[in-house]
Amino acid sequence: GENVEQHPSTLSVQEGDSAVIKCTYSDSASNYFPWYKQELGKGPQLIIDIRSNVGEKKDQRIAVTLNKTAKHFSLHITETQPEDSAVYFCAARMVQGAQKLVFGQGTRLTINP
Amino acid sequence: EAGVAQSPRYKIIEKRQSVAFWCNPISGHATLYWYQQILGQGPKLLIQFQNNGVVDDSQLPKDRFSAERLKGVDSTLKIQPAKLEDSAVYLCASSPLRNTEAFFGQGTRLTVV
């Protein structure tokens, strides 16, 4: 089955700097890669996603890149703000069968003012 | 549009007791997921429904966990009897189709003492 590895587990950056979180996946047939933001006491919220036919996608200060050959994808947050502090999860959706969505272990991002 | 509703928000039970969680997905969403999120980890899929049929329950501990989605709308997840290691947040999510984005509820935090 699919396995998703996420790094780093914690990340601390100064406000205004950029943050990068990286994930690798094992199933080369996976075709959908969402990123979720989870704030304390809340469920995960989708912030950006990318499909396997696209190499990069941007939405204001956030962007996601996908390298299908290397089976890894990354989340980039520029001009970080205090409200970006949260736990971020990457995920990969398997193509076969139930098309399960498999999550990484999460990255706790802290933005220091 | 109303989001995914879950209840209760919190539950504390003693080991060997039973507990049930309820989920109301977004109207019209055919796919419903139950995830278990242990503190500090990413969500792990327990069971996935397509309408009222199960499409994946490979990681559901069937000796103690059960779930149903009668009429293809609301769903309940039950644990009987509970163990200490079942302490976690139980997240319900829904999506319009299997291969589209998933929307999460706020979750139910279960503590087994």
PDB file of C-alpha atoms in Angstrom:
ATOM      1  CA  GLY A   1       0.000   0.000   0.000  1.00  0.00           C
ATOM      2  CA  GLU A   2       0.879   3.680  -0.084  1.00  0.00           C
ATOM      3  CA  ASN A   3       3.303   5.140   2.462  1.00  0.00           C
ATOM      4  CA  VAL A   4       3.885   8.872   2.886  1.00  0.00           C
ATOM      5  CA  GLU A   5       6.918  10.258   4.716  1.00  0.00           C
ATOM      6  CA  GLN A   6       6.941  13.909   5.808  1.00  0.00           C
ATOM      7  CA  HIS A   7       9.842  16.092   6.980  1.00  0.00           C
ATOM      8  CA  PRO A   8      10.628  17.940   9.126  1.00  0.00           C
ATOM      9  CA  SER A   9       8.410  17.066  12.080  1.00  0.00           C
ATOM     10  CA  THR A  10       8.871  20.564  13.526  1.00  0.00           C
ATOM     11  CA  LEU A  11       9.858  23.798  11.819  1.00  0.00           C
ATOM     12  CA  SER A  12      10.401  27.226  13.321  1.00  0.00           C
ATOM     13  CA  VAL A  13      10.887  30.310  11.121  1.00  0.00           C
ATOM     14  CA  GLN A  14      10.969  34.050  11.609  1.00  0.00           C
ATOM     15  CA  GLU A  15       7.939  36.010  10.498  1.00  0.00           C
ATOM     16  CA  GLY A  16       8.389  37.083   6.908  1.00  0.00           C
ATOM     17  CA  ASP A  17      10.740  34.229   6.033  1.00  0.00           C
ATOM     18  CA  SER A  18       9.815  31.224   3.885  1.00  0.00           C
ATOM     19  CA  ALA A  19       8.946  27.726   5.085  1.00  0.00           C
ATOM     20  CA  VAL A  20       9.331  24.490   3.116  1.00  0.00           C
ATOM     21  CA  ILE A  21       7.868  21.099   4.053  1.00  0.00           C
ATOM     22  CA  LYS A  22       8.728  17.987   2.059  1.00  0.00           C
ATOM     23  CA  CYS A  23       6.968  14.659   1.491  1.00  0.00           C
ATOM     24  CA  THR A  24       7.807  11.472  -0.333  1.00  0.00           C
ATOM     25  CA  TYR A  25       5.385   8.757  -1.396  1.00  0.00           C
ATOM     26  CA  SER A  26       5.859   5.130  -2.304  1.00  0.00           C
ATOM     27  CA  ASP A  27       3.116   4.317  -4.837  1.00  0.00           C
ATOM     28  CA  SER A  28       4.185   5.670  -8.223  1.00  0.00           C
ATOM     29  CA  ALA A  29       0.582   5.398  -9.420  1.00  0.00           C
ATOM     30  CA  SER A  30      -0.708   7.962  -6.877  1.00  0.00           C
ATOM     31  CA  ASN A  31      -2.191  10.919  -8.729  1.00  0.00           C
ATOM     32  CA  TYR A  32      -3.513  13.458  -6.217  1.00  0.00           C
ATOM     33  CA  PHE A  33      -1.553  15.266  -3.508  1.00  0.00           C
ATOM     34  CA  PRO A  34      -3.350  17.600  -1.101  1.00  0.00           C
ATOM     35  CA  TRP A  35      -1.949  19.637   1.773  1.00  0.00           C
ATOM     36  CA  TYR A  36      -3.969  20.217   4.924  1.00  0.00           C
ATOM     37  CA  LYS A  37      -3.568  22.736   7.742  1.00  0.00           C
ATOM     38  CA  GLN A  38      -4.757  21.726  11.191  1.00  0.00           C
ATOM     39  CA  GLU A  39      -5.176  24.268  13.966  1.00  0.00           C
ATOM     40  CA  LEU A  40      -5.557  23.287  17.599  1.00  0.00           C
ATOM     41  CA  GLY A  41      -8.888  21.632  18.303  1.00  0.00           C
ATOM     42  CA  LYS A  42      -9.990  21.685  14.678  1.00  0.00           C
ATOM     43  CA  GLY A  43     -10.154  19.227  11.836  1.00  0.00           C
ATOM     44  CA  PRO A  44      -7.696  19.392   8.920  1.00  0.00           C
ATOM     45  CA  GLN A  45      -8.512  22.043   6.322  1.00  0.00           C
ATOM     46  CA  LEU A  46      -7.422  21.742   2.705  1.00  0.00           C
ATOM     47  CA  ILE A  47      -5.124  24.621   1.714  1.00  0.00           C
ATOM     48  CA  ILE A  48      -3.809  23.533  -1.683  1.00  0.00           C
ATOM     49  CA  ASP A  49      -3.654  20.408  -3.821  1.00  0.00           C
ATOM     50  CA  ILE A  50      -1.929  19.230  -6.977  1.00  0.00           C
ATOM     51  CA  ARG A  51      -2.614  16.460  -9.468  1.00  0.00           C
ATOM     52  CA  SER A  52       0.001  14.330 -11.130  1.00  0.00           C
ATOM     53  CA  ASN A  53      -0.315  16.015 -14.522  1.00  0.00           C
ATOM     54  CA  VAL A  54       0.944  19.325 -13.069  1.00  0.00           C
ATOM     55  CA  GLY A  55       4.420  20.172 -11.769  1.00  0.00           C
ATOM     56  CA  GLU A  56       3.646  23.282  -9.730  1.00  0.00           C
ATOM     57  CA  LYS A  57       0.656  25.172  -8.409  1.00  0.00           C
ATOM     58  CA  LYS A  58       0.465  28.522  -6.616  1.00  0.00           C
ATOM     59  CA  ASP A  59      -2.185  30.245  -4.551  1.00  0.00           C
ATOM     60  CA  GLN A  60      -1.078  33.622  -3.204  1.00  0.00           C
ATOM     61  CA  ARG A  61       1.637  32.897  -0.592  1.00  0.00           C
ATOM     62  CA  ILE A  62       1.517  29.120  -0.838  1.00  0.00           C
ATOM     63  CA  ALA A  63       2.777  26.845  -3.590  1.00  0.00           C
ATOM     64  CA  VAL A  64       3.193  23.131  -4.096  1.00  0.00           C
ATOM     65  CA  THR A  65       5.712  21.406  -6.362  1.00  0.00           C
ATOM     66  CA  LEU A  66       5.599  17.807  -7.531  1.00  0.00           C
ATOM     67  CA  ASN A  67       8.455  15.658  -8.840  1.00  0.00           C
ATOM     68  CA  LYS A  68       6.851  12.449 -10.117  1.00  0.00           C
ATOM     69  CA  THR A  69      10.147  10.845 -11.057  1.00  0.00           C
ATOM     70  CA  ALA A  70      11.538  11.212  -7.554  1.00  0.00           C
ATOM     71  CA  LYS A  71       8.116  10.661  -5.967  1.00  0.00           C
ATOM     72  CA  HIS A  72       8.257  13.723  -3.783  1.00  0.00           C
ATOM     73  CA  PHE A  73       6.269  16.914  -3.372  1.00  0.00           C
ATOM     74  CA  SER A  74       6.790  20.036  -1.305  1.00  0.00           C
ATOM     75  CA  LEU A  75       4.802  22.859   0.263  1.00  0.00           C
ATOM     76  CA  HIS A  76       6.276  26.346   0.115  1.00  0.00           C
ATOM     77  CA  ILE A  77       4.936  29.214   2.223  1.00  0.00           C
ATOM     78  CA  THR A  78       6.404  32.653   1.536  1.00  0.00           C
ATOM     79  CA  GLU A  79       6.210  35.814   3.640  1.00  0.00           C
ATOM     80  CA  THR A  80       5.101  33.776   6.654  1.00  0.00           C
ATOM     81  CA  GLN A  81       2.710  35.334   9.168  1.00  0.00           C
ATOM     82  CA  PRO A  82       1.853  34.368  12.766  1.00  0.00           C
ATOM     83  CA  GLU A  83      -1.466  32.897  11.613  1.00  0.00           C
ATOM     84  CA  ASP A  84       0.458  30.366   9.533  1.00  0.00           C
ATOM     85  CA  SER A  85       1.443  28.618  12.787  1.00  0.00           C
ATOM     86  CA  ALA A  86      -0.284  25.210  12.753  1.00  0.00           C
ATOM     87  CA  VAL A  87       0.316  21.550  11.956  1.00  0.00           C
ATOM     88  CA  TYR A  88       0.554  20.803   8.246  1.00  0.00           C
ATOM     89  CA  PHE A  89      -0.131  17.391   6.693  1.00  0.00           C
ATOM     90  CA  CYS A  90       0.643  16.149   3.227  1.00  0.00           C
ATOM     91  CA  ALA A  91      -1.316  13.280   1.715  1.00  0.00           C
ATOM     92  CA  ALA A  92      -1.340  11.094  -1.371  1.00  0.00           C
ATOM     93  CA  ARG A  93      -4.289   9.404  -3.011  1.00  0.00           C
ATOM     94  CA  MET A  94      -3.885   5.917  -4.376  1.00  0.00           C
ATOM     95  CA  VAL A  95      -5.255   5.273  -7.843  1.00  0.00           C
ATOM     96  CA  GLN A  96      -6.266   1.661  -7.327  1.00  0.00           C
ATOM     97  CA  GLY A  97      -9.261   0.260  -5.490  1.00  0.00           C
ATOM     98  CA  ALA A  98     -10.877   2.537  -2.939  1.00  0.00           C
ATOM     99  CA  GLN A  99      -8.556   5.441  -3.863  1.00  0.00           C
ATOM    100  CA  LYS A 100      -7.533   5.846  -0.240  1.00  0.00           C
ATOM    101  CA  LEU A 101      -6.074   9.136   0.985  1.00  0.00           C
ATOM    102  CA  VAL A 102      -2.911   8.375   2.988  1.00  0.00           C
ATOM    103  CA  PHE A 103      -1.441  11.066   5.255  1.00  0.00           C
ATOM    104  CA  GLY A 104       2.065  11.945   6.327  1.00  0.00           C
ATOM    105  CA  GLN A 105       2.993  12.312   9.982  1.00  0.00           C
ATOM    106  CA  GLY A 106       2.635  16.095  10.086  1.00  0.00           C
ATOM    107  CA  THR A 107       4.876  19.154  10.530  1.00  0.00           C
ATOM    108  CA  ARG A 108       4.363  21.567  13.399  1.00  0.00           C
ATOM    109  CA  LEU A 109       5.168  25.007  11.961  1.00  0.00           C
ATOM    110  CA  THR A 110       5.853  27.871  14.362  1.00  0.00           C
ATOM    111  CA  ILE A 111       6.196  31.436  13.105  1.00  0.00           C
ATOM    112  CA  ASN A 112       8.244  33.591  15.476  1.00  0.00           C
ATOM    113  CA  PRO A 113       7.314  37.300  15.517  1.00  0.00           C
TER     114      PRO A 113
ATOM    115  CA  GLU B   1     -22.823  25.374   2.685  1.00  0.00           C
ATOM    116  CA  ALA B   2     -22.774  23.502   5.985  1.00  0.00           C
ATOM    117  CA  GLY B   3     -19.640  21.522   6.737  1.00  0.00           C
ATOM    118  CA  VAL B   4     -19.177  18.023   8.112  1.00  0.00           C
ATOM    119  CA  ALA B   5     -20.850  17.773  11.508  1.00  0.00           C
ATOM    120  CA  GLN B   6     -19.618  15.455  14.235  1.00  0.00           C
ATOM    121  CA  SER B   7     -20.787  14.724  17.747  1.00  0.00           C
ATOM    122  CA  PRO B   8     -19.934  14.586  20.513  1.00  0.00           C
ATOM    123  CA  ARG B   9     -16.866  16.854  20.544  1.00  0.00           C
ATOM    124  CA  TYR B  10     -15.383  15.185  23.591  1.00  0.00           C
ATOM    125  CA  LYS B  11     -15.914  11.857  25.329  1.00  0.00           C
ATOM    126  CA  ILE B  12     -14.253  10.276  28.352  1.00  0.00           C
ATOM    127  CA  ILE B  13     -14.941   6.611  29.099  1.00  0.00           C
ATOM    128  CA  GLU B  14     -13.395   3.825  31.124  1.00  0.00           C
ATOM    129  CA  LYS B  15     -11.681   0.926  29.400  1.00  0.00           C
ATOM    130  CA  ARG B  16     -13.982  -1.903  28.410  1.00  0.00           C
ATOM    131  CA  GLN B  17     -16.914   0.497  28.026  1.00  0.00           C
ATOM    132  CA  SER B  18     -18.544   1.184  24.682  1.00  0.00           C
ATOM    133  CA  VAL B  19     -18.824   4.475  22.803  1.00  0.00           C
ATOM    134  CA  ALA B  20     -20.398   5.730  19.598  1.00  0.00           C
ATOM    135  CA  PHE B  21     -19.613   8.690  17.374  1.00  0.00           C
ATOM    136  CA  TRP B  22     -21.912  10.297  14.855  1.00  0.00           C
ATOM    137  CA  CYS B  23     -21.140  12.043  11.569  1.00  0.00           C
ATOM    138  CA  ASN B  24     -23.317  14.013   9.169  1.00  0.00           C
ATOM    139  CA  PRO B  25     -21.414  14.632   5.910  1.00  0.00           C
ATOM    140  CA  ILE B  26     -21.851  17.540   3.534  1.00  0.00           C
ATOM    141  CA  SER B  27     -25.113  17.191   1.657  1.00  0.00           C
ATOM    142  CA  GLY B  28     -24.747  15.231  -1.548  1.00  0.00           C
ATOM    143  CA  HIS B  29     -21.303  13.818  -0.770  1.00  0.00           C
ATOM    144  CA  ALA B  30     -21.179  10.165  -1.757  1.00  0.00           C
ATOM    145  CA  THR B  31     -17.902   9.257  -0.067  1.00  0.00           C
ATOM    146  CA  LEU B  32     -17.521   9.230   3.721  1.00  0.00           C
ATOM    147  CA  TYR B  33     -14.362   8.478   5.682  1.00  0.00           C
ATOM    148  CA  TRP B  34     -13.575   7.776   9.328  1.00  0.00           C
ATOM    149  CA  TYR B  35     -10.004   8.527  10.383  1.00  0.00           C
ATOM    150  CA  GLN B  36      -8.245   7.941  13.695  1.00  0.00           C
ATOM    151  CA  GLN B  37      -5.680  10.577  14.693  1.00  0.00           C
ATOM    152  CA  ILE B  38      -3.459   9.674  17.627  1.00  0.00           C
ATOM    153  CA  LEU B  39      -1.748  12.629  19.285  1.00  0.00           C
ATOM    154  CA  GLY B  40       1.270  13.765  17.271  1.00  0.00           C
ATOM    155  CA  GLN B  41       0.475  11.591  14.243  1.00  0.00           C
ATOM    156  CA  GLY B  42      -1.250  11.978  10.915  1.00  0.00           C
ATOM    157  CA  PRO B  43      -4.802  10.744  10.386  1.00  0.00           C
ATOM    158  CA  LYS B  44      -5.099   6.997   9.704  1.00  0.00           C
ATOM    159  CA  LEU B  45      -8.006   5.761   7.610  1.00  0.00           C
ATOM    160  CA  LEU B  46     -10.266   3.333   9.469  1.00  0.00           C
ATOM    161  CA  ILE B  47     -13.101   2.895   6.993  1.00  0.00           C
ATOM    162  CA  GLN B  48     -14.328   4.409   3.745  1.00  0.00           C
ATOM    163  CA  PHE B  49     -17.903   4.307   2.457  1.00  0.00           C
ATOM    164  CA  GLN B  50     -19.177   4.929  -1.034  1.00  0.00           C
ATOM    165  CA  ASN B  51     -22.860   5.758  -0.525  1.00  0.00           C
ATOM    166  CA  ASN B  52     -23.927   3.056   1.945  1.00  0.00           C
ATOM    167  CA  GLY B  53     -21.356   0.447   0.900  1.00  0.00           C
ATOM    168  CA  VAL B  54     -17.919  -0.159   2.426  1.00  0.00           C
ATOM    169  CA  VAL B  55     -15.064   0.228  -0.088  1.00  0.00           C
ATOM    170  CA  ASP B  56     -12.171  -0.101   2.376  1.00  0.00           C
ATOM    171  CA  ASP B  57     -12.003  -1.235   5.995  1.00  0.00           C
ATOM    172  CA  SER B  58      -8.597  -2.876   5.897  1.00  0.00           C
ATOM    173  CA  GLN B  59      -7.309  -0.918   8.929  1.00  0.00           C
ATOM    174  CA  LEU B  60     -10.448  -1.168  11.049  1.00  0.00           C
ATOM    175  CA  PRO B  61      -9.938  -3.375  14.162  1.00  0.00           C
ATOM    176  CA  LYS B  62     -13.057  -5.370  13.461  1.00  0.00           C
ATOM    177  CA  ASP B  63     -13.010  -7.242  16.752  1.00  0.00           C
ATOM    178  CA  ARG B  64     -13.935  -4.004  18.546  1.00  0.00           C
ATOM    179  CA  PHE B  65     -14.756  -1.322  15.968  1.00  0.00           C
ATOM    180  CA  SER B  66     -17.831  -1.185  13.768  1.00  0.00           C
ATOM    181  CA  ALA B  67     -19.297   1.445  11.484  1.00  0.00           C
ATOM    182  CA  GLU B  68     -22.393   1.846   9.415  1.00  0.00           C
ATOM    183  CA  ARG B  69     -23.821   4.329   6.987  1.00  0.00           C
ATOM    184  CA  LEU B  70     -27.476   3.532   6.638  1.00  0.00           C
ATOM    185  CA  LYS B  71     -29.278   5.228   3.751  1.00  0.00           C
ATOM    186  CA  GLY B  72     -25.949   6.550   2.485  1.00  0.00           C
ATOM    187  CA  VAL B  73     -26.037   9.755   4.551  1.00  0.00           C
ATOM    188  CA  ASP B  74     -25.216   9.826   8.285  1.00  0.00           C
ATOM    189  CA  SER B  75     -22.709   7.451   9.753  1.00  0.00           C
ATOM    190  CA  THR B  76     -21.888   6.069  13.182  1.00  0.00           C
ATOM    191  CA  LEU B  77     -18.624   4.587  14.415  1.00  0.00           C
ATOM    192  CA  LYS B  78     -18.732   2.360  17.485  1.00  0.00           C
ATOM    193  CA  ILE B  79     -16.042   0.967  19.747  1.00  0.00           C
ATOM    194  CA  GLN B  80     -16.892  -1.955  22.030  1.00  0.00           C
ATOM    195  CA  PRO B  81     -15.045  -2.636  24.275  1.00  0.00           C
ATOM    196  CA  ALA B  82     -12.671   0.339  24.358  1.00  0.00           C
ATOM    197  CA  LYS B  83      -8.970   0.007  25.162  1.00  0.00           C
ATOM    198  CA  LEU B  84      -6.556   2.634  26.481  1.00  0.00           C
ATOM    199  CA  GLU B  85      -4.827   2.775  23.070  1.00  0.00           C
ATOM    200  CA  ASP B  86      -8.091   3.886  21.455  1.00  0.00           C
ATOM    201  CA  SER B  87      -7.571   7.350  22.963  1.00  0.00           C
ATOM    202  CA  ALA B  88      -7.415   9.610  19.910  1.00  0.00           C
ATOM    203  CA  VAL B  89      -9.337  12.117  17.829  1.00  0.00           C
ATOM    204  CA  TYR B  90     -11.819  10.462  15.483  1.00  0.00           C
ATOM    205  CA  LEU B  91     -12.259  12.492  12.325  1.00  0.00           C
ATOM    206  CA  CYS B  92     -15.058  12.156   9.829  1.00  0.00           C
ATOM    207  CA  ALA B  93     -14.591  13.481   6.298  1.00  0.00           C
ATOM    208  CA  SER B  94     -16.643  13.490   3.126  1.00  0.00           C
ATOM    209  CA  SER B  95     -16.088  14.139  -0.563  1.00  0.00           C
ATOM    210  CA  PRO B  96     -18.406  14.396  -3.561  1.00  0.00           C
ATOM    211  CA  LEU B  97     -16.686  11.469  -5.257  1.00  0.00           C
ATOM    212  CA  ARG B  98     -13.846   9.095  -4.365  1.00  0.00           C
ATOM    213  CA  ASN B  99     -11.204  11.025  -6.313  1.00  0.00           C
ATOM    214  CA  THR B 100     -12.074  14.555  -5.203  1.00  0.00           C
ATOM    215  CA  GLU B 101     -11.005  16.636  -2.239  1.00  0.00           C
ATOM    216  CA  ALA B 102     -12.038  15.549   1.238  1.00  0.00           C
ATOM    217  CA  PHE B 103     -13.609  17.919   3.768  1.00  0.00           C
ATOM    218  CA  PHE B 104     -13.114  17.185   7.456  1.00  0.00           C
ATOM    219  CA  GLY B 105     -15.263  17.712  10.513  1.00  0.00           C
ATOM    220  CA  GLN B 106     -13.854  19.026  13.802  1.00  0.00           C
ATOM    221  CA  GLY B 107     -13.470  15.545  15.213  1.00  0.00           C
ATOM    222  CA  THR B 108     -14.381  13.778  18.447  1.00  0.00           C
ATOM    223  CA  ARG B 109     -11.659  13.591  21.080  1.00  0.00           C
ATOM    224  CA  LEU B 110     -11.912  10.262  22.907  1.00  0.00           C
ATOM    225  CA  THR B 111     -10.085   9.645  26.163  1.00  0.00           C
ATOM    226  CA  VAL B 112     -10.108   6.117  27.562  1.00  0.00           C
ATOM    227  CA  VAL B 113      -9.092   5.895  31.225  1.00  0.00           C
TER     228      VAL B 113
END
